[in-house]
Amino acid sequence: MSDDYFHLLNIIGVAFFAVSGTLLGYEKKVGGFGVVVVACATALGGGSLRDLLLNEPVFWVADPDYLYSTYGAIVITILFIRYLPNVSNYYLLLLDAVGMAIFNIIGIEKSLIGGTGMVIAITMGTTTGIFGGLIRDVICREIPSVMRGELYASACIAGGLAYALLFTLGVPYVWCILGSLFTTVFIRMGALHWNWKFHIFKRKHHS
């Protein structure tokens, strides 16, 4: 991926997660500066952890464009809510799924560019995709989505595996990205719509 496309994808991912964080802050009646904190944690948390683990400059410190994108998305969302306050929770979930899918791809890409293997890249993609949402949920006193039975981190892992498969098959590069994006969003939204769950442990039923 060229630097320009990578930068654009990162900007879009940050904006999606900033909107998601702002909407949850509104839903939880977080006031004033608190909404900005929630939105920034959501938008910047996953990528910050990824860069620290990869021993690279934190992306929003190295390039302030990501802060501009975050703040711009927050302001636009606040204005949107002021004039259209009855925002459906569906849009929050959809934005979260798309933002997670984009950040998943970015984490994979940045890891591969840094010379890691595919397993580490998929792990970094998942970390980038879920960590901002985890911080957001903790701040808003929600049970983090990644800790529930619903598919959340699993959707990221599936998207990473789809990327790895298409990459190994040598398909055009754009299809690796689109395949991963579609897989992550489809599994995440499908889990919410059809209540898909993945249980590692079998629960004993007491009579």
mmCIF file of C-alpha atoms in Angstrom:
data_model
loop_
_atom_site.group_PDB
_atom_site.id
_atom_site.type_symbol
_atom_site.label_atom_id
_atom_site.label_comp_id
_atom_site.label_asym_id
_atom_site.label_seq_id
_atom_site.Cartn_x
_atom_site.Cartn_y
_atom_site.Cartn_z
ATOM 1 C CA MET A 1 0.000 0.000 0.000
ATOM 2 C CA SER A 2 1.328 3.450 -0.892
ATOM 3 C CA ASP A 3 2.004 5.929 1.900
ATOM 4 C CA ASP A 4 -0.837 8.180 0.700
ATOM 5 C CA TYR A 5 -3.427 5.392 0.745
ATOM 6 C CA PHE A 6 -2.179 4.131 4.103
ATOM 7 C CA HIS A 7 -2.430 7.641 5.541
ATOM 8 C CA LEU A 8 -5.947 8.082 4.142
ATOM 9 C CA LEU A 9 -7.113 4.727 5.504
ATOM 10 C CA ASN A 10 -5.727 5.643 8.927
ATOM 11 C CA ILE A 11 -7.463 9.038 8.838
ATOM 12 C CA ILE A 12 -10.784 7.357 7.977
ATOM 13 C CA GLY A 13 -10.379 4.742 10.723
ATOM 14 C CA VAL A 14 -9.611 7.402 13.337
ATOM 15 C CA ALA A 15 -12.656 9.430 12.261
ATOM 16 C CA PHE A 16 -14.996 6.414 12.428
ATOM 17 C CA PHE A 17 -13.848 5.526 15.933
ATOM 18 C CA ALA A 18 -14.044 9.161 17.065
ATOM 19 C CA VAL A 19 -17.676 9.271 15.918
ATOM 20 C CA SER A 20 -18.354 5.958 17.666
ATOM 21 C CA GLY A 21 -16.852 7.244 20.921
ATOM 22 C CA THR A 22 -18.786 10.513 20.721
ATOM 23 C CA LEU A 23 -22.071 8.688 20.148
ATOM 24 C CA LEU A 24 -21.499 6.379 23.119
ATOM 25 C CA GLY A 25 -20.576 9.370 25.275
ATOM 26 C CA TYR A 26 -23.861 10.997 24.253
ATOM 27 C CA GLU A 27 -25.796 7.789 24.934
ATOM 28 C CA LYS A 28 -24.242 7.527 28.419
ATOM 29 C CA LYS A 29 -24.930 11.234 29.091
ATOM 30 C CA VAL A 30 -21.235 12.076 29.424
ATOM 31 C CA GLY A 31 -20.944 15.842 29.575
ATOM 32 C CA GLY A 32 -18.582 18.483 28.259
ATOM 33 C CA PHE A 33 -14.930 17.556 28.042
ATOM 34 C CA GLY A 34 -15.736 13.950 28.968
ATOM 35 C CA VAL A 35 -17.119 13.316 25.488
ATOM 36 C CA VAL A 36 -13.819 14.458 23.977
ATOM 37 C CA VAL A 37 -11.895 12.129 26.311
ATOM 38 C CA VAL A 38 -14.081 9.147 25.392
ATOM 39 C CA ALA A 39 -13.847 9.877 21.659
ATOM 40 C CA CYS A 40 -10.064 10.401 21.714
ATOM 41 C CA ALA A 41 -9.498 7.235 23.741
ATOM 42 C CA THR A 42 -11.585 5.286 21.243
ATOM 43 C CA ALA A 43 -9.921 6.761 18.172
ATOM 44 C CA LEU A 44 -6.306 6.801 19.344
ATOM 45 C CA GLY A 45 -6.000 4.068 21.987
ATOM 46 C CA GLY A 46 -5.574 0.994 19.786
ATOM 47 C CA GLY A 47 -3.061 2.564 17.428
ATOM 48 C CA SER A 48 -1.053 3.989 20.327
ATOM 49 C CA LEU A 49 -0.693 0.572 21.947
ATOM 50 C CA ARG A 50 0.252 -0.981 18.593
ATOM 51 C CA ASP A 51 3.010 1.573 17.982
ATOM 52 C CA LEU A 52 4.397 1.149 21.487
ATOM 53 C CA LEU A 53 4.518 -2.631 21.047
ATOM 54 C CA LEU A 54 6.208 -2.265 17.648
ATOM 55 C CA ASN A 55 8.670 0.269 19.121
ATOM 56 C CA GLU A 56 7.624 2.931 16.604
ATOM 57 C CA PRO A 57 6.699 6.611 17.080
ATOM 58 C CA VAL A 58 3.089 6.924 18.248
ATOM 59 C CA PHE A 59 1.185 7.760 15.082
ATOM 60 C CA TRP A 60 -0.759 10.808 16.287
ATOM 61 C CA VAL A 61 2.340 12.332 17.889
ATOM 62 C CA ALA A 62 4.352 11.854 14.687
ATOM 63 C CA ASP A 63 1.560 13.236 12.471
ATOM 64 C CA PRO A 64 -0.990 15.735 13.884
ATOM 65 C CA ASP A 65 -3.358 15.051 10.964
ATOM 66 C CA TYR A 66 -4.801 12.230 13.064
ATOM 67 C CA LEU A 67 -5.652 14.656 15.854
ATOM 68 C CA TYR A 68 -7.286 17.016 13.358
ATOM 69 C CA SER A 69 -9.337 14.109 12.029
ATOM 70 C CA THR A 70 -10.335 13.078 15.557
ATOM 71 C CA TYR A 71 -11.341 16.561 16.686
ATOM 72 C CA GLY A 72 -13.122 17.280 13.416
ATOM 73 C CA ALA A 73 -15.147 14.070 13.681
ATOM 74 C CA ILE A 74 -16.077 14.920 17.289
ATOM 75 C CA VAL A 75 -17.290 18.422 16.378
ATOM 76 C CA ILE A 76 -19.290 17.220 13.370
ATOM 77 C CA THR A 77 -20.903 14.445 15.440
ATOM 78 C CA ILE A 78 -21.813 16.848 18.251
ATOM 79 C CA LEU A 79 -23.413 19.240 15.755
ATOM 80 C CA PHE A 80 -25.258 16.343 14.115
ATOM 81 C CA ILE A 81 -26.619 15.168 17.475
ATOM 82 C CA ARG A 82 -27.737 18.684 18.440
ATOM 83 C CA TYR A 83 -29.984 18.889 15.380
ATOM 84 C CA LEU A 84 -30.898 15.180 15.142
ATOM 85 C CA PRO A 85 -30.810 13.924 18.746
ATOM 86 C CA ASN A 86 -32.672 10.639 18.164
ATOM 87 C CA VAL A 87 -29.690 8.667 16.893
ATOM 88 C CA SER A 88 -30.323 4.941 16.511
ATOM 89 C CA ASN A 89 -27.977 2.632 18.410
ATOM 90 C CA TYR A 90 -27.591 0.692 15.149
ATOM 91 C CA TYR A 91 -25.401 3.462 13.717
ATOM 92 C CA LEU A 92 -23.129 3.355 16.766
ATOM 93 C CA LEU A 93 -22.656 -0.390 16.304
ATOM 94 C CA LEU A 94 -22.101 -0.074 12.542
ATOM 95 C CA LEU A 95 -19.545 2.713 12.930
ATOM 96 C CA ASP A 96 -17.754 0.711 15.604
ATOM 97 C CA ALA A 97 -17.641 -2.355 13.319
ATOM 98 C CA VAL A 98 -16.310 -0.383 10.334
ATOM 99 C CA GLY A 99 -13.757 1.471 12.458
ATOM 100 C CA MET A 100 -12.604 -1.805 13.990
ATOM 101 C CA ALA A 101 -12.267 -3.395 10.538
ATOM 102 C CA ILE A 102 -10.221 -0.471 9.194
ATOM 103 C CA PHE A 103 -7.940 -0.407 12.223
ATOM 104 C CA ASN A 104 -7.516 -4.167 11.946
ATOM 105 C CA ILE A 105 -6.178 -3.732 8.404
ATOM 106 C CA ILE A 106 -3.951 -0.841 9.451
ATOM 107 C CA GLY A 107 -2.447 -2.897 12.282
ATOM 108 C CA ILE A 108 -1.735 -5.789 9.920
ATOM 109 C CA GLU A 109 -0.231 -3.489 7.287
ATOM 110 C CA LYS A 110 1.966 -1.573 9.704
ATOM 111 C CA SER A 111 3.286 -4.791 11.223
ATOM 112 C CA LEU A 112 4.112 -6.328 7.841
ATOM 113 C CA ILE A 113 5.815 -3.111 6.730
ATOM 114 C CA GLY A 114 7.881 -3.331 9.924
ATOM 115 C CA GLY A 115 9.036 -6.810 8.934
ATOM 116 C CA THR A 116 7.000 -9.002 11.297
ATOM 117 C CA GLY A 117 5.511 -12.363 10.337
ATOM 118 C CA MET A 118 1.846 -12.811 9.521
ATOM 119 C CA VAL A 119 0.908 -14.256 12.941
ATOM 120 C CA ILE A 120 2.275 -11.182 14.715
ATOM 121 C CA ALA A 121 0.628 -8.950 12.101
ATOM 122 C CA ILE A 122 -2.793 -10.516 12.744
ATOM 123 C CA THR A 123 -2.246 -10.111 16.496
ATOM 124 C CA MET A 124 -1.326 -6.452 16.045
ATOM 125 C CA GLY A 125 -4.328 -5.937 13.783
ATOM 126 C CA THR A 126 -6.634 -7.335 16.440
ATOM 127 C CA THR A 127 -4.960 -5.229 19.138
ATOM 128 C CA THR A 128 -5.356 -2.082 17.045
ATOM 129 C CA GLY A 129 -8.969 -2.906 16.261
ATOM 130 C CA ILE A 130 -10.269 -3.682 19.743
ATOM 131 C CA PHE A 131 -8.199 -1.740 22.273
ATOM 132 C CA GLY A 132 -9.735 1.701 21.658
ATOM 133 C CA GLY A 133 -13.231 0.268 22.034
ATOM 134 C CA LEU A 134 -12.171 -1.541 25.208
ATOM 135 C CA ILE A 135 -10.934 1.721 26.765
ATOM 136 C CA ARG A 136 -14.137 3.493 25.644
ATOM 137 C CA ASP A 137 -16.358 0.868 27.266
ATOM 138 C CA VAL A 138 -14.392 0.919 30.536
ATOM 139 C CA ILE A 139 -14.575 4.726 30.764
ATOM 140 C CA CYS A 140 -18.334 4.588 30.111
ATOM 141 C CA ARG A 141 -18.780 1.800 32.707
ATOM 142 C CA GLU A 142 -19.881 -0.710 30.101
ATOM 143 C CA ILE A 143 -18.877 -4.361 30.082
ATOM 144 C CA PRO A 144 -16.279 -4.288 27.263
ATOM 145 C CA SER A 145 -17.565 -5.900 24.077
ATOM 146 C CA VAL A 146 -14.429 -8.030 23.890
ATOM 147 C CA MET A 147 -15.305 -9.557 27.284
ATOM 148 C CA ARG A 148 -18.810 -10.618 26.302
ATOM 149 C CA GLY A 149 -19.830 -13.806 24.555
ATOM 150 C CA GLU A 150 -20.578 -11.964 21.314
ATOM 151 C CA LEU A 151 -18.069 -12.016 18.459
ATOM 152 C CA TYR A 152 -15.809 -8.953 18.693
ATOM 153 C CA ALA A 153 -12.125 -9.814 18.796
ATOM 154 C CA SER A 154 -13.040 -12.976 16.865
ATOM 155 C CA ALA A 155 -14.308 -10.787 14.020
ATOM 156 C CA CYS A 156 -10.903 -9.067 13.865
ATOM 157 C CA ILE A 157 -9.079 -12.387 13.884
ATOM 158 C CA ALA A 158 -11.327 -13.695 11.096
ATOM 159 C CA GLY A 159 -10.639 -10.549 9.076
ATOM 160 C CA GLY A 160 -6.918 -11.034 9.625
ATOM 161 C CA LEU A 161 -7.113 -14.647 8.500
ATOM 162 C CA ALA A 162 -9.037 -13.581 5.388
ATOM 163 C CA TYR A 163 -6.270 -11.070 4.635
ATOM 164 C CA ALA A 164 -3.576 -13.718 5.159
ATOM 165 C CA LEU A 165 -5.360 -16.236 2.919
ATOM 166 C CA LEU A 166 -5.857 -13.789 0.060
ATOM 167 C CA PHE A 167 -2.295 -12.502 0.457
ATOM 168 C CA THR A 168 -0.928 -16.063 0.288
ATOM 169 C CA LEU A 169 -3.003 -16.809 -2.828
ATOM 170 C CA GLY A 170 -1.436 -13.783 -4.512
ATOM 171 C CA VAL A 171 -4.713 -12.029 -5.364
ATOM 172 C CA PRO A 172 -4.581 -8.307 -6.246
ATOM 173 C CA TYR A 173 -3.645 -6.286 -3.215
ATOM 174 C CA VAL A 174 -6.857 -4.282 -3.001
ATOM 175 C CA TRP A 175 -8.840 -7.525 -2.624
ATOM 176 C CA CYS A 176 -6.804 -8.470 0.444
ATOM 177 C CA ILE A 177 -7.960 -5.232 2.054
ATOM 178 C CA LEU A 178 -11.576 -5.482 0.881
ATOM 179 C CA GLY A 179 -11.793 -9.159 1.822
ATOM 180 C CA SER A 180 -10.552 -8.444 5.342
ATOM 181 C CA LEU A 181 -12.828 -5.410 5.696
ATOM 182 C CA PHE A 182 -15.944 -7.283 4.538
ATOM 183 C CA THR A 183 -15.194 -10.336 6.686
ATOM 184 C CA THR A 184 -14.703 -8.312 9.873
ATOM 185 C CA VAL A 185 -17.803 -6.140 9.408
ATOM 186 C CA PHE A 186 -19.990 -9.067 8.296
ATOM 187 C CA ILE A 187 -19.066 -11.256 11.268
ATOM 188 C CA ARG A 188 -19.382 -8.404 13.775
ATOM 189 C CA MET A 189 -22.763 -7.181 12.510
ATOM 190 C CA GLY A 190 -23.974 -10.738 11.926
ATOM 191 C CA ALA A 191 -23.142 -11.594 15.531
ATOM 192 C CA LEU A 192 -25.229 -8.644 16.714
ATOM 193 C CA HIS A 193 -28.131 -9.348 14.359
ATOM 194 C CA TRP A 194 -28.295 -13.139 14.628
ATOM 195 C CA ASN A 195 -26.762 -13.463 18.104
ATOM 196 C CA TRP A 196 -23.781 -15.523 16.937
ATOM 197 C CA LYS A 197 -21.553 -16.575 19.813
ATOM 198 C CA PHE A 198 -18.311 -18.490 20.182
ATOM 199 C CA HIS A 199 -17.865 -20.398 23.445
ATOM 200 C CA ILE A 200 -14.493 -21.923 24.297
ATOM 201 C CA PHE A 201 -15.646 -23.572 27.500
ATOM 202 C CA LYS A 202 -18.670 -25.780 27.934
ATOM 203 C CA ARG A 203 -20.833 -24.660 30.817
ATOM 204 C CA LYS A 204 -22.191 -27.235 33.214
ATOM 205 C CA HIS A 205 -25.908 -27.062 33.769
ATOM 206 C CA HIS A 206 -26.908 -27.720 37.371
ATOM 207 C CA SER A 207 -30.267 -29.347 37.905
#
